[in-house]
PDB file of C-alpha atoms in Angstrom:
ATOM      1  CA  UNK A 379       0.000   0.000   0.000  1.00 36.00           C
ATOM      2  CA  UNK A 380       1.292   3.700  -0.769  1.00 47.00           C
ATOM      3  CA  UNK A 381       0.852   6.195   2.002  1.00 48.00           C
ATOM      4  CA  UNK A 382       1.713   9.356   0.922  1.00 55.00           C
ATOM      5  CA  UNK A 383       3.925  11.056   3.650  1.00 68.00           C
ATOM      6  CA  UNK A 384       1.637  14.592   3.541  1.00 85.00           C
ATOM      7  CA  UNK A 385      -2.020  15.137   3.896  1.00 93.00           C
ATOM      8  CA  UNK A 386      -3.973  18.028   1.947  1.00 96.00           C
ATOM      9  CA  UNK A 387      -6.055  20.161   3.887  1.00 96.00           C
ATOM     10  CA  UNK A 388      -8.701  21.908   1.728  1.00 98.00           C
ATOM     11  CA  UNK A 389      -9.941  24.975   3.185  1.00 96.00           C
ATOM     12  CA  UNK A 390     -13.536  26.336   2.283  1.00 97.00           C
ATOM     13  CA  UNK A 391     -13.121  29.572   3.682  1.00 94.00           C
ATOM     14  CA  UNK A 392     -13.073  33.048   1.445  1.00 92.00           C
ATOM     15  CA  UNK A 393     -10.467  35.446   2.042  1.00 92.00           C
ATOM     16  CA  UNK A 394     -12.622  39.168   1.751  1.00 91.00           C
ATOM     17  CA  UNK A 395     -10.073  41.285   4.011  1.00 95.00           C
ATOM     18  CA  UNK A 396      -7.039  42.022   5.777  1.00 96.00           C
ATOM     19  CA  UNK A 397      -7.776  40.316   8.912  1.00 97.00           C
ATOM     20  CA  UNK A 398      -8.848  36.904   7.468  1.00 92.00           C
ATOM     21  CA  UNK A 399      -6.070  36.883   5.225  1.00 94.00           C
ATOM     22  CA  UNK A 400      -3.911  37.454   7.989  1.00 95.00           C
ATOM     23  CA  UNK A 401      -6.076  34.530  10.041  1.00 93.00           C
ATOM     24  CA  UNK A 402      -5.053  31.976   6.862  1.00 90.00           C
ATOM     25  CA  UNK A 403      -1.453  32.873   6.414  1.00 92.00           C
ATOM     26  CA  UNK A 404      -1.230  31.927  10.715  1.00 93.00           C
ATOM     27  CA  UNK A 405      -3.462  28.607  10.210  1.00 90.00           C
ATOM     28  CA  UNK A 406      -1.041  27.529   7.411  1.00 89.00           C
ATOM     29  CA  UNK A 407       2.296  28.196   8.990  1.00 91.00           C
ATOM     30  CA  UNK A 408       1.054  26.485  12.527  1.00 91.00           C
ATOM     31  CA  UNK A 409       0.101  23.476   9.767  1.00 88.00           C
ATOM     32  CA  UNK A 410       3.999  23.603   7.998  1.00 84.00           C
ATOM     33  CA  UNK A 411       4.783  22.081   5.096  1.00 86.00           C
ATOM     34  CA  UNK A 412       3.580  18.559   5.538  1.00 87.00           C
ATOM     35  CA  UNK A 413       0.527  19.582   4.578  1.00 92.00           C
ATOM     36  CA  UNK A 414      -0.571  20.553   1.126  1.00 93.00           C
ATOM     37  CA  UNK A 415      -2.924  23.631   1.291  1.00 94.00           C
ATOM     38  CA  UNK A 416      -6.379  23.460  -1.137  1.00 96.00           C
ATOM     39  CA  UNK A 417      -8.208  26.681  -1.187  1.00 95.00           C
ATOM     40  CA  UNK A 418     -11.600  25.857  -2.442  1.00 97.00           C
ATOM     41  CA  UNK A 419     -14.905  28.309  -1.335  1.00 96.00           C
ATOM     42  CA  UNK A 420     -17.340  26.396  -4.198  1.00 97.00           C
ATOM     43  CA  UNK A 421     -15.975  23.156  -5.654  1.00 98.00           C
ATOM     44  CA  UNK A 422     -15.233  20.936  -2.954  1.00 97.00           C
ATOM     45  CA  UNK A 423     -16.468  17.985  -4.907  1.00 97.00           C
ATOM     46  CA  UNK A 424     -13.721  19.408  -7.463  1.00 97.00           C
ATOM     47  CA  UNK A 425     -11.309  19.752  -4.974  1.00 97.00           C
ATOM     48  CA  UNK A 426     -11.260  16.250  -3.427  1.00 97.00           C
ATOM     49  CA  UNK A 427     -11.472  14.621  -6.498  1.00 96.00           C
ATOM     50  CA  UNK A 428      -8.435  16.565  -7.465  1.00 96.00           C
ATOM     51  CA  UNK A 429      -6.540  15.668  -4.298  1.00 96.00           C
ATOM     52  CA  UNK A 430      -7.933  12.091  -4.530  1.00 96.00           C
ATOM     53  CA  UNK A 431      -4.320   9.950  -3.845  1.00 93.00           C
ATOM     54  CA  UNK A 432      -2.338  12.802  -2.315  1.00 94.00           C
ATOM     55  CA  UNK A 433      -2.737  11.684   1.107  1.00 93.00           C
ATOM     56  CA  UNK A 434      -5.567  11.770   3.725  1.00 95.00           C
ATOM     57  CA  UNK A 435      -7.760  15.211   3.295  1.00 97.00           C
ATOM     58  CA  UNK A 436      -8.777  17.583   6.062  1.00 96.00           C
ATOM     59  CA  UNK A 437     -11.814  19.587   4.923  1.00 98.00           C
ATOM     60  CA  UNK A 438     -12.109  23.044   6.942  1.00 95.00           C
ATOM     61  CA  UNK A 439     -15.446  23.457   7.451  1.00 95.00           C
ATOM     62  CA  UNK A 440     -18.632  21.980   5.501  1.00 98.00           C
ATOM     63  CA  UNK A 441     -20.730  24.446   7.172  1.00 97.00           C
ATOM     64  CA  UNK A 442     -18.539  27.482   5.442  1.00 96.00           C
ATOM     65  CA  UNK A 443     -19.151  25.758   1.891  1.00 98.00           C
ATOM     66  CA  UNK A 444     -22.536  25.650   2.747  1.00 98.00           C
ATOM     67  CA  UNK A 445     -22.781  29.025   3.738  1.00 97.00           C
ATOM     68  CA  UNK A 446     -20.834  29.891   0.112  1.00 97.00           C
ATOM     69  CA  UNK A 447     -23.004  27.859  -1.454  1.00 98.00           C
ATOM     70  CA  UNK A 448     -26.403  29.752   0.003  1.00 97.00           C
ATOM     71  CA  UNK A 449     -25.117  33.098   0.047  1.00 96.00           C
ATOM     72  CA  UNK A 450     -24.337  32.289  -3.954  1.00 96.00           C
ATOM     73  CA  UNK A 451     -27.446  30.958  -4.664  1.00 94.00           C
ATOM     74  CA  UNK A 452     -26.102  27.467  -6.045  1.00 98.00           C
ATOM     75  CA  UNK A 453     -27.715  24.383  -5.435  1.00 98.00           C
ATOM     76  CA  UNK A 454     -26.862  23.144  -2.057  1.00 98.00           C
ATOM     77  CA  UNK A 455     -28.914  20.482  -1.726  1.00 98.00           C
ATOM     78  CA  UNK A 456     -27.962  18.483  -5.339  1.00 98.00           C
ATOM     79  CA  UNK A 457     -24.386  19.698  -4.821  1.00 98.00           C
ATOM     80  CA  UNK A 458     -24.351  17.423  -1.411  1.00 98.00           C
ATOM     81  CA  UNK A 459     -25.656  14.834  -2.354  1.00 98.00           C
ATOM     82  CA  UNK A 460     -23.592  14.919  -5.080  1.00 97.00           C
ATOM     83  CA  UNK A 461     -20.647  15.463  -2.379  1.00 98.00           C
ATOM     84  CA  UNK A 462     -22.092  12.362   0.069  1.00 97.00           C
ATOM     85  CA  UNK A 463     -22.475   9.730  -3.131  1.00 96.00           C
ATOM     86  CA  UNK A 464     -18.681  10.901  -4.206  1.00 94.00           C
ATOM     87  CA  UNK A 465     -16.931   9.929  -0.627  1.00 94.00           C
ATOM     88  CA  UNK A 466     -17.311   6.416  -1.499  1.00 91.00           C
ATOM     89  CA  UNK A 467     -15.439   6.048  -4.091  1.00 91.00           C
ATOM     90  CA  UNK A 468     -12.286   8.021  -2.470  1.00 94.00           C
ATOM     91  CA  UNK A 469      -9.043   6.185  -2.450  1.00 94.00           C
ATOM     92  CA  UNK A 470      -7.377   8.363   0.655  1.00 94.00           C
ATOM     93  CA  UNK A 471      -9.757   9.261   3.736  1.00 94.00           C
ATOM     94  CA  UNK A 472     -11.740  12.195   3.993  1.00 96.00           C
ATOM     95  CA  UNK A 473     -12.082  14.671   7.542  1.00 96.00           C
ATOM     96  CA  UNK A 474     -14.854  16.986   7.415  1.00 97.00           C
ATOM     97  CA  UNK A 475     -14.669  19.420  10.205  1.00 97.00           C
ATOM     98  CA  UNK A 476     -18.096  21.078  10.716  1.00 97.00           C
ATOM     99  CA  UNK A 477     -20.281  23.090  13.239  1.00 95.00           C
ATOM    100  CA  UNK A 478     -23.801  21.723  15.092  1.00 94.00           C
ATOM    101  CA  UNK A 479     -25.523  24.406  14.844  1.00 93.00           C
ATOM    102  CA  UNK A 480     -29.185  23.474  15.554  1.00 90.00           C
ATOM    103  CA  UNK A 481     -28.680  23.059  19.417  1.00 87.00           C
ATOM    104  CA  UNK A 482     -29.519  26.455  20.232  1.00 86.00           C
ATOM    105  CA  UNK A 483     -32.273  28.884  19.953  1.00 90.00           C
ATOM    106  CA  UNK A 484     -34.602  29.510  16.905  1.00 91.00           C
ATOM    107  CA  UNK A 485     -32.542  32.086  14.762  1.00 91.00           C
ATOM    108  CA  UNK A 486     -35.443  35.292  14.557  1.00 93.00           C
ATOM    109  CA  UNK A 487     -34.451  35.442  10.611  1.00 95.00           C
ATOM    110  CA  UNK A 488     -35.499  33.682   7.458  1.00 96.00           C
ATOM    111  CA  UNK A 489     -31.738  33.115   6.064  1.00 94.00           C
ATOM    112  CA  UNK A 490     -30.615  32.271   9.717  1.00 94.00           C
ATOM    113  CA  UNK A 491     -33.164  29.736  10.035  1.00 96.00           C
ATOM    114  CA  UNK A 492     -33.180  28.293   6.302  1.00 96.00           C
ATOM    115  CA  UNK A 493     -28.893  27.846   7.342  1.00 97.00           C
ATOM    116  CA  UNK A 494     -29.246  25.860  10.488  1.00 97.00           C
ATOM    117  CA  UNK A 495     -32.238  23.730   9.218  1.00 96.00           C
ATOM    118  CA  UNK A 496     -29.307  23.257   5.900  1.00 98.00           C
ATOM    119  CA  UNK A 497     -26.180  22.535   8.529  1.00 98.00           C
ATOM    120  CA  UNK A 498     -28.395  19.996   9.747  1.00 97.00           C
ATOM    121  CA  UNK A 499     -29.289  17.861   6.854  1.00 98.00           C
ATOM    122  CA  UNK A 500     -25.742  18.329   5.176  1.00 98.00           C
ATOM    123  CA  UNK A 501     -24.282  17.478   8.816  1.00 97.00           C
ATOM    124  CA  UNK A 502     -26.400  14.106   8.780  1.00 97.00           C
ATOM    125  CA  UNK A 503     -25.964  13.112   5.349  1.00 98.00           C
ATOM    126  CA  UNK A 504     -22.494  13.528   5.933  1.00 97.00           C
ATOM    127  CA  UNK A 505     -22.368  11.624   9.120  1.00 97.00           C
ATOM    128  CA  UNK A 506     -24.280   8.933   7.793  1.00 96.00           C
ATOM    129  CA  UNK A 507     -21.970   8.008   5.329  1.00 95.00           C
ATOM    130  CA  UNK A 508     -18.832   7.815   7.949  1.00 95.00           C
ATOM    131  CA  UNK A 509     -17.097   5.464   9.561  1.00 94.00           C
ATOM    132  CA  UNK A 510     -16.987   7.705  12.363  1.00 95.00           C
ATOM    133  CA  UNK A 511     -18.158  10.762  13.672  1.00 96.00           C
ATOM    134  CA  UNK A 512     -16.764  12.770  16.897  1.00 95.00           C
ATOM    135  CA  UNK A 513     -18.176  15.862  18.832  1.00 95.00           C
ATOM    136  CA  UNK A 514     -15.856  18.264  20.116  1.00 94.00           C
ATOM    137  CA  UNK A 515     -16.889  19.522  23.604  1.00 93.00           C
ATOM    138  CA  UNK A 516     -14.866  22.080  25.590  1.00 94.00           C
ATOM    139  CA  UNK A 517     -11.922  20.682  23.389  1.00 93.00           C
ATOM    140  CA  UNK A 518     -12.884  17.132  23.609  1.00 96.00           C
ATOM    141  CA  UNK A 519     -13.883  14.623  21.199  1.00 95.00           C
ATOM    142  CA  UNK A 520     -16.845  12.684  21.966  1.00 95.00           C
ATOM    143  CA  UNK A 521     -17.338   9.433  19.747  1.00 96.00           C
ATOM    144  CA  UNK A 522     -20.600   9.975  18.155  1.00 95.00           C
ATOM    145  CA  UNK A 523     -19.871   7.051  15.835  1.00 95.00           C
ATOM    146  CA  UNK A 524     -20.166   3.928  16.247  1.00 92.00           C
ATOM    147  CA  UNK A 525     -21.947   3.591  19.177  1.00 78.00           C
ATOM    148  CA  UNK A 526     -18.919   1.211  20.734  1.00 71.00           C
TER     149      UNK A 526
END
């Protein structure tokens, strides 16, 4: 078997000022160069077919890509599935990092509440088609699953 000796970590977020670019340029020199930087705001189906047999892929976050792909008006829901049905044919593993946002209070706006009711379904489809799935509490990962 061929391990490659980096991984790729694909980033979703979109660089729109000084500060965030700032934010990136930190995140990637804490990383160093083992890691081959992606970034990708739209086409993360692109993206990890691209990186497909460059070493295991660290996808930072599914909820920004969602919230690119609302705020641009693109299809989330085909281009999801379309993301889900892809992970099984992958040849290095996947790591989606994402946020649960549902567990607090109804958002008072439409967009607010059409986003966590989206983070939701992309969060499940997502989960349902790992291996496993942790929850980071307070720093530390809770084994969501399996259910050991």
């Amino acid at each position: 078997m061929n391990i490659a000796p980096r991984a790729v970590y694909i980033a979703t977020a979109q660089v729109r000022d000084d500060e965030m670019a700032d934010r990136v340029a930190k995140h990637q020199a804490r990383r160093g160069a083992e890691w081959t930087n992606v970034a990708e705001p739209i086409d993360l189906i692109g993206a990890l077919k691209r990186t497909d047999g460059q070493g295991p892929r660290l996808v930072d976050c599914l909820t920004l890509w969602l919230t690119n792909l609302m705020l641009g008006d693109h299809d989330w829901r085909g281009l999801g599935r379309e993301l889900v049905a892809g992970l099984a044919g992958q040849s290095d593993p996947v790591v989606f990092v994402t946020n649960e946002v549902g567990g607090g209070i109804v958002p008072e706006n439409a967009l607010a509440r059409a986003f966590r009711d989206a983070a939701g379904e992309l969060n499940q489809w997502v989960a349902a088609e790992a291996d496993e799935v942790y929850l980071a509490v307070a720093g530390l990962p809770l084994k969501v699953k399996p259910n050991d």
